[in-house]
mmCIF file of C-alpha atoms in Angstrom:
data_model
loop_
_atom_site.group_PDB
_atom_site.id
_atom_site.type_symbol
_atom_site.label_atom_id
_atom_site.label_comp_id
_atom_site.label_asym_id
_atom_site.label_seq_id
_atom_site.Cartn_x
_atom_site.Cartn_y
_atom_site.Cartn_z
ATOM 1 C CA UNK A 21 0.181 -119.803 3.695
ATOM 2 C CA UNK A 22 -2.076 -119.478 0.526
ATOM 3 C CA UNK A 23 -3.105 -121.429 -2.513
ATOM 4 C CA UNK A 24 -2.742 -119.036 -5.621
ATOM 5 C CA UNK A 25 -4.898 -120.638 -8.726
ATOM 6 C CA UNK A 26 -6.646 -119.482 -11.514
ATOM 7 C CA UNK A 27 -10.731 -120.548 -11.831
ATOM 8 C CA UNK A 28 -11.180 -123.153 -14.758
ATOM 9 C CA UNK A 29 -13.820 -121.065 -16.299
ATOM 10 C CA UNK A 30 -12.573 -117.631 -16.714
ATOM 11 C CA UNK A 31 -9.150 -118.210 -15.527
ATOM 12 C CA UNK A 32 -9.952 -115.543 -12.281
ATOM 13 C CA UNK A 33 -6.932 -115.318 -9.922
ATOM 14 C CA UNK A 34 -8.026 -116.888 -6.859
ATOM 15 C CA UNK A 35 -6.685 -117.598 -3.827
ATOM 16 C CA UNK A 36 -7.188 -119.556 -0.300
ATOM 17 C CA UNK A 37 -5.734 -120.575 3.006
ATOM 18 C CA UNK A 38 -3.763 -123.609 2.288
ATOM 19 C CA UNK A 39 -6.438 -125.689 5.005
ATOM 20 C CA UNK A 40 -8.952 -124.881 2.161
ATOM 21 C CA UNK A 41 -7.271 -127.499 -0.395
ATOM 22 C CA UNK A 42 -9.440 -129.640 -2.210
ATOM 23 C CA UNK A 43 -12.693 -127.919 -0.867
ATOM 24 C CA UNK A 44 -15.322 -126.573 -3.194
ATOM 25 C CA UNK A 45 -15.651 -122.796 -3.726
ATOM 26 C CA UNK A 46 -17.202 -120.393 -6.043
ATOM 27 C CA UNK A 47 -15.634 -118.225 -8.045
ATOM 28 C CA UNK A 48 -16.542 -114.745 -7.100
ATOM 29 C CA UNK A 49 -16.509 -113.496 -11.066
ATOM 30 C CA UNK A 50 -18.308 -115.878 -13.064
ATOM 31 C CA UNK A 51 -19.828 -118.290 -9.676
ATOM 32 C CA UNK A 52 -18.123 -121.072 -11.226
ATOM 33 C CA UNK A 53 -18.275 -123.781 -8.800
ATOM 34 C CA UNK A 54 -14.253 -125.609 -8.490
ATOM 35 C CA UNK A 55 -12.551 -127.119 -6.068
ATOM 36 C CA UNK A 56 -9.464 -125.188 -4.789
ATOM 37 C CA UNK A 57 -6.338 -127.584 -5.769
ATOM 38 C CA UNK A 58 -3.331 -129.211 -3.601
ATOM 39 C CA UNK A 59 -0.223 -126.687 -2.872
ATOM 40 C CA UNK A 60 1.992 -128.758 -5.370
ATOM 41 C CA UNK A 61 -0.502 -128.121 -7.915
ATOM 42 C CA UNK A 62 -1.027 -123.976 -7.816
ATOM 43 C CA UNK A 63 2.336 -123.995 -8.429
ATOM 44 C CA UNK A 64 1.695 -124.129 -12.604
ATOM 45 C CA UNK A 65 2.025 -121.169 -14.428
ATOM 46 C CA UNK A 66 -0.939 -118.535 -13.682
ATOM 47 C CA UNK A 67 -3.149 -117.438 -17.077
ATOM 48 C CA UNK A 68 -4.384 -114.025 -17.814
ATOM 49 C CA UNK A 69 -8.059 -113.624 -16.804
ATOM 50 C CA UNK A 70 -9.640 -113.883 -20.197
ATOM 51 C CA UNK A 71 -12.912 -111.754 -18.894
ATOM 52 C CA UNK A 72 -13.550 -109.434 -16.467
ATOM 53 C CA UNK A 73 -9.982 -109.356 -15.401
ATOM 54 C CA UNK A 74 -9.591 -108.027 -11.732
ATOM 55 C CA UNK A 75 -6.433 -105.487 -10.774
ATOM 56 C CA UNK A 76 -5.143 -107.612 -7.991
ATOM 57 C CA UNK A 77 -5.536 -111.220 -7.064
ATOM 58 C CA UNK A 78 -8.783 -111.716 -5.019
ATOM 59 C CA UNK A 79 -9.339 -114.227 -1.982
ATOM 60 C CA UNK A 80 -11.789 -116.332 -2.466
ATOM 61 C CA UNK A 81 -15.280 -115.302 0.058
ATOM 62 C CA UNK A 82 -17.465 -117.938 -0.329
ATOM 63 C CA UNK A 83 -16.822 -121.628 0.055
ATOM 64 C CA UNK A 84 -18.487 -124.182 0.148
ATOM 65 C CA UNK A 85 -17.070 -127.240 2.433
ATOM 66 C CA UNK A 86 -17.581 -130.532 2.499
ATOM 67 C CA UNK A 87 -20.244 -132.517 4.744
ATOM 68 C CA UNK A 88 -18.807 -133.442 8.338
ATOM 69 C CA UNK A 89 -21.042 -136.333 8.358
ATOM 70 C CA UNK A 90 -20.201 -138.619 5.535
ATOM 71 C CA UNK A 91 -17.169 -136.674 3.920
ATOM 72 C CA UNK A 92 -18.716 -136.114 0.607
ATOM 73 C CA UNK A 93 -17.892 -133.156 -1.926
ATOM 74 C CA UNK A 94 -19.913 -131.574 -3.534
ATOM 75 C CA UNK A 95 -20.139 -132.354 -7.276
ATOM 76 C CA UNK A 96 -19.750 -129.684 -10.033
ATOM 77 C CA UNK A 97 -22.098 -129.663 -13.091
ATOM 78 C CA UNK A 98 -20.923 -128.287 -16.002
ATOM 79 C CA UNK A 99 -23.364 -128.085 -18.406
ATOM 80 C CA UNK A 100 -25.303 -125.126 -15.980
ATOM 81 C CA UNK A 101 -25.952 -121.933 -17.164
ATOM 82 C CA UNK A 102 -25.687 -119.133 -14.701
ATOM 83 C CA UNK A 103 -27.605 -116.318 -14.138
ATOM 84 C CA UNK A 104 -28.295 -113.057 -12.005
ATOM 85 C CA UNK A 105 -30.738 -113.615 -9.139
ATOM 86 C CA UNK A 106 -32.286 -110.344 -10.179
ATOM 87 C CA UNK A 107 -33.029 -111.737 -13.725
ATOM 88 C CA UNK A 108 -35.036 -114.435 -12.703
ATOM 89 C CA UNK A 109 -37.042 -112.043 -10.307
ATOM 90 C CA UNK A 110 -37.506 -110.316 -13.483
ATOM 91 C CA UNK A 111 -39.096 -112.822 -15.172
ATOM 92 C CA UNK A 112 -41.101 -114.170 -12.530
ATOM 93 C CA UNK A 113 -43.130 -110.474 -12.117
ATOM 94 C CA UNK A 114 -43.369 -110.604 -16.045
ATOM 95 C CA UNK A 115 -45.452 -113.749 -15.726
ATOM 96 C CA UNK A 116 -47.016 -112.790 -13.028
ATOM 97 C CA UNK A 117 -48.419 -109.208 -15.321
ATOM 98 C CA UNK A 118 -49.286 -111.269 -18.051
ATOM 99 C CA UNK A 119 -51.508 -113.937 -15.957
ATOM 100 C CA UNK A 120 -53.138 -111.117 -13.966
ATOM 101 C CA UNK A 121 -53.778 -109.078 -17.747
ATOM 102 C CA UNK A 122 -54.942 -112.452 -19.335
ATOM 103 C CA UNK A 123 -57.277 -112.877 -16.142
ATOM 104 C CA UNK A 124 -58.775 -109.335 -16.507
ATOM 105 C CA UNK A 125 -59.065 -109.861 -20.337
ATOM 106 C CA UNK A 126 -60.962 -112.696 -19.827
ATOM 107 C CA UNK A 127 -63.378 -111.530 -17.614
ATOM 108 C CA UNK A 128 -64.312 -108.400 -20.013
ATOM 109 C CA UNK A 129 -64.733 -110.801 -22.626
ATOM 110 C CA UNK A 130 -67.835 -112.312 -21.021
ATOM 111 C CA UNK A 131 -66.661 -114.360 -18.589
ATOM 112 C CA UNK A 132 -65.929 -118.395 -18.468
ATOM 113 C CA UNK A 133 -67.293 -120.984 -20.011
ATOM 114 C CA UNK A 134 -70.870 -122.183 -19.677
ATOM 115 C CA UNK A 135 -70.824 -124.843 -16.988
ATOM 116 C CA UNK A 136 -72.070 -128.679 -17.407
ATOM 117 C CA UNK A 137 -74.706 -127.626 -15.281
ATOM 118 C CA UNK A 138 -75.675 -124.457 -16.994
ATOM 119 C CA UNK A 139 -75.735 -126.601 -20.134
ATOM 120 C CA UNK A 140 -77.815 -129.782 -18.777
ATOM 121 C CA UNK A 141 -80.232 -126.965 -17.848
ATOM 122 C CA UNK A 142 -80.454 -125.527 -21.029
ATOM 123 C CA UNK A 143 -80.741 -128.818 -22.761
ATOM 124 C CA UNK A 144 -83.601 -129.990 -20.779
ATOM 125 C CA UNK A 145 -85.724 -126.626 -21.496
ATOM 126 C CA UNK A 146 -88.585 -127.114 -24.055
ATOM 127 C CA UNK A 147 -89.645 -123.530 -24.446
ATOM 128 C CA UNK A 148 -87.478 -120.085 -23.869
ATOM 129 C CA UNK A 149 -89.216 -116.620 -23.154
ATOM 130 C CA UNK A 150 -88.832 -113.371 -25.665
ATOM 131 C CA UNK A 151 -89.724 -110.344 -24.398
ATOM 132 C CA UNK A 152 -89.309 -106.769 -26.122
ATOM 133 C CA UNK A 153 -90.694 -103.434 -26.865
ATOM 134 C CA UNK A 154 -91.730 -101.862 -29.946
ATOM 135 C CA UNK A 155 -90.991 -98.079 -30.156
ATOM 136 C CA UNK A 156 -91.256 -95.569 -33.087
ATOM 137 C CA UNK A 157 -89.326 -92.016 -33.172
ATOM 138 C CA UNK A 158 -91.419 -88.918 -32.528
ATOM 139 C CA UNK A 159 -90.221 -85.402 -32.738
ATOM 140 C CA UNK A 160 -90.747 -85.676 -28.349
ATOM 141 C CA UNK A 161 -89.529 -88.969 -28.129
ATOM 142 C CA UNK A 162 -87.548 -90.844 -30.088
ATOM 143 C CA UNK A 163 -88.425 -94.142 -28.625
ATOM 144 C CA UNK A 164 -92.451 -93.694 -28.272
ATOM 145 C CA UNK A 165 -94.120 -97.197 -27.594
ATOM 146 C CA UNK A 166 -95.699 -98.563 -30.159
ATOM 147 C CA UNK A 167 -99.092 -99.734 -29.153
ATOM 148 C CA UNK A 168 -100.950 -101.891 -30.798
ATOM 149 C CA UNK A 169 -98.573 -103.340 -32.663
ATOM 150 C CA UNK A 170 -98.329 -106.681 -34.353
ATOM 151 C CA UNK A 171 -95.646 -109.087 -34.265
ATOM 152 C CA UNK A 172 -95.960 -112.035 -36.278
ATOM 153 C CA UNK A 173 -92.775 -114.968 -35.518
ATOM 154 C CA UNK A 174 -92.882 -116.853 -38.983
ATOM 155 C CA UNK A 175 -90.354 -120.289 -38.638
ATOM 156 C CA UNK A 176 -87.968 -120.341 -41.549
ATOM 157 C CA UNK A 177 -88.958 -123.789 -42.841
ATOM 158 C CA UNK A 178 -92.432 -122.792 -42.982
ATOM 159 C CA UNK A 179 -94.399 -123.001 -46.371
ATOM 160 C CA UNK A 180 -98.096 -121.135 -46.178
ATOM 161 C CA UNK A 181 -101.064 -123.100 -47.071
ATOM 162 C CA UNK A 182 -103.397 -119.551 -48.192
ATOM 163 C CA UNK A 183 -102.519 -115.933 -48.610
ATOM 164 C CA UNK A 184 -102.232 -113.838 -45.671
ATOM 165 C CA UNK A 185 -105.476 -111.919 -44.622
ATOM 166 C CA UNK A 186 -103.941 -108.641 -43.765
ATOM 167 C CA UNK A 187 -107.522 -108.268 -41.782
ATOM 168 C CA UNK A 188 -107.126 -110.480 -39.248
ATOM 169 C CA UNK A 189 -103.514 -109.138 -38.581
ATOM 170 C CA UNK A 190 -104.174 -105.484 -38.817
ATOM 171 C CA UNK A 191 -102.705 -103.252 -35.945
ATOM 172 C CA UNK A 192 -104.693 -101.358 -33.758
ATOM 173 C CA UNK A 193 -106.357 -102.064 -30.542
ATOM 174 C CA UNK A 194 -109.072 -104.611 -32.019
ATOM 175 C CA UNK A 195 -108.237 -108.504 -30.667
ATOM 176 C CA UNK A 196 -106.747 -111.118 -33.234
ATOM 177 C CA UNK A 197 -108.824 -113.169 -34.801
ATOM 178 C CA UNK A 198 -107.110 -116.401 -33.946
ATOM 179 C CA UNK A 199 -109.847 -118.726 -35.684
ATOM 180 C CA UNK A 200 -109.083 -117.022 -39.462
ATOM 181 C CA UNK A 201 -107.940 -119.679 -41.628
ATOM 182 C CA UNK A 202 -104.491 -117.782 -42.269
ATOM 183 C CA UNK A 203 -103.527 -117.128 -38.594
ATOM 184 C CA UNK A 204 -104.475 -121.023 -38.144
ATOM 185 C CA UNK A 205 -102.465 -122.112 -40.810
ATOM 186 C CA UNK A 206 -99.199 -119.768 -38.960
ATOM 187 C CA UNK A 207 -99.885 -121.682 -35.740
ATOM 188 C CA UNK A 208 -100.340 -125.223 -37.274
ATOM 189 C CA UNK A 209 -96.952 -124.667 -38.824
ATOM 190 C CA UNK A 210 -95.330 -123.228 -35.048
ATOM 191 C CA UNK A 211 -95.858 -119.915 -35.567
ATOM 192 C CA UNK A 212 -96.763 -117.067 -33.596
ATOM 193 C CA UNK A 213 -98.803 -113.569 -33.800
ATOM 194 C CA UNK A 214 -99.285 -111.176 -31.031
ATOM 195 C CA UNK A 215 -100.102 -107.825 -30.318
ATOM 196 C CA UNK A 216 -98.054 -104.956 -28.262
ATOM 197 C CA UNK A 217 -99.815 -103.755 -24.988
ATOM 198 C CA UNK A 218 -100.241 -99.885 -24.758
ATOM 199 C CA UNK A 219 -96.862 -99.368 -23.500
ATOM 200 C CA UNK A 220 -95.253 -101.089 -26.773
ATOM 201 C CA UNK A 221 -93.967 -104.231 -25.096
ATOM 202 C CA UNK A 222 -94.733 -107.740 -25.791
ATOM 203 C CA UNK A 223 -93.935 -111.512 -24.300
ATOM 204 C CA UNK A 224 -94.259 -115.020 -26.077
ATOM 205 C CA UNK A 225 -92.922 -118.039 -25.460
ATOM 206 C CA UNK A 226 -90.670 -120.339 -28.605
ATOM 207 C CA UNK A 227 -89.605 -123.451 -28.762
ATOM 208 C CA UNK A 228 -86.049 -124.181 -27.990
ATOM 209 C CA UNK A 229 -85.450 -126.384 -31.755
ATOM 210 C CA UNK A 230 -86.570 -123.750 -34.030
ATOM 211 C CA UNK A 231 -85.594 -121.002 -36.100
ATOM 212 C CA UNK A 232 -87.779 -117.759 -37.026
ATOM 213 C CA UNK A 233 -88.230 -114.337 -38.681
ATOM 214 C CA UNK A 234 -89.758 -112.115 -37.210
ATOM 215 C CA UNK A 235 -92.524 -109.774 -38.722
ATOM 216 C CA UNK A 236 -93.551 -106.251 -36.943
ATOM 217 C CA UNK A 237 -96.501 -104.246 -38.025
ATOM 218 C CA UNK A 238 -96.315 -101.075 -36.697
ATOM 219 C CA UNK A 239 -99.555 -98.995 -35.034
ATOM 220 C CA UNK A 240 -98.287 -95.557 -35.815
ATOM 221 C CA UNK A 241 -95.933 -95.963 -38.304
ATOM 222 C CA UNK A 242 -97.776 -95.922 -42.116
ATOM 223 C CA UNK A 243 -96.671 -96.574 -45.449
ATOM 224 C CA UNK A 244 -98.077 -94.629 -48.297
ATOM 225 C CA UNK A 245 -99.162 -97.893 -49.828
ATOM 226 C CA UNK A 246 -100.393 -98.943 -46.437
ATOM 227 C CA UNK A 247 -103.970 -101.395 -47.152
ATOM 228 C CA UNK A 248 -105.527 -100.191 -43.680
ATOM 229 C CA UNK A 249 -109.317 -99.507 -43.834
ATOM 230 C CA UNK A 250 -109.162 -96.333 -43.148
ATOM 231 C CA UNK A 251 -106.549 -95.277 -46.184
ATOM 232 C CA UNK A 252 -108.885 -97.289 -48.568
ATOM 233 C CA UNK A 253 -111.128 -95.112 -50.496
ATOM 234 C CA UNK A 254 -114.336 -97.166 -51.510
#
């Protein structure tokens, strides 16, 4: 014999083998979790299925029996939500996509964070080295090195003692004349003025706690207004 009922939560015709009574089982429509009820109890009047009605009464495939061991049932909570085994696969590959794109992103974005150690390291230097190349466009080259040239690193607090002698900084291939009064009064105050080798390039060292402009007189370059010797008619 069979136990005809109806599942509390969508009111599913169900049905077991009468050994079944008072065992948990699922409901195979909405995997509502009841316990299948006495004979003297399926005996009350049967509801319409109020969703996803079925066309004829369906037995009950999957239930869940009580331990052996210590006789307990299994208890029923309520308050759970169901859902599809395929939607939560879903959503697990969609986090997946997004952590590998945020990963990816990340990495074009210039990587991670400095490290402690990168930043101790950093901390702890005095002096950092610049090194360039001064070029000029020519009609064969539009990045010609600019020999010769002068680059003057000027801090932005600084406040000049004299007027600059544009002698003792002119381009060209003639050496600096590090003792002029001007150029002394640049490097008192912690700044810097070199000269680009032949193939336009230059290195200098700065320290770490300043700011500067930088200044470039240009070898091959010339303004119209330009103060070099040889452009002054005397």
């Amino acid at each position: 014999m069979t136990i005809q009922f109806q599942c509390e939560h969508c009111d599913q015709p169900l049905q077991v083998p009468q050994m079944q009574a008072g065992d948990p089982i699922r409901c195979p429509n909405c995997r509502h979790v009841g316990v299948a009820p006495q004979a003297t109890e399926s005996k009350k009047e049967i509801k319409k299925p109020t969703t996803n009605p079925f066309t004829q009464d369906q037995e009950v495939t999957e239930v869940m029996r009580r331990g052996k061991a210590n006789g307990a049932t299994l208890g029923v909570d309520r308050r759970r939500v169901a859902f599809a085994r395929t939607s939560i696969y879903g959503f697990g590959a969609l986090l997946l996509c997004v952590s590998v794109l945020s990963f990816f992103l990340g990495m074009l974005s210039g990587g991670g964070p400095v490290t402690n150690q990168d930043g101790a390291d950093l901390a702890q230097m005095d002096e950092v080295t610049i090194r360039g190349r001064v070029t000029y466009p020519q009609s064969d080259d539009p990045e010609a090195p600019d020999g010769g040239a002068v680059l003057l690193l000027v801090p932005t607090d600084w406040t000049p003692g004299e007027k600059m002698d544009y002698e003792t900084i002119e381009p060209g291939t003639g050496a600096i004349d590090y003792t002029a009064g001007s150029v002394l009064d640049l490097q008192q105050g912690g700044g810097i003025v070199t000269r680009t080798g032949s193939d336009g390039r230059f290195e200098f060292q700065v320290p770490t706690d300043m700011t500067f402009y930088m200044v470039i007189l240009s070898n091959n370059v010339i303004r119209p207004d330009s103060p070099r010797r040889e452009h002054v008619t005397t």
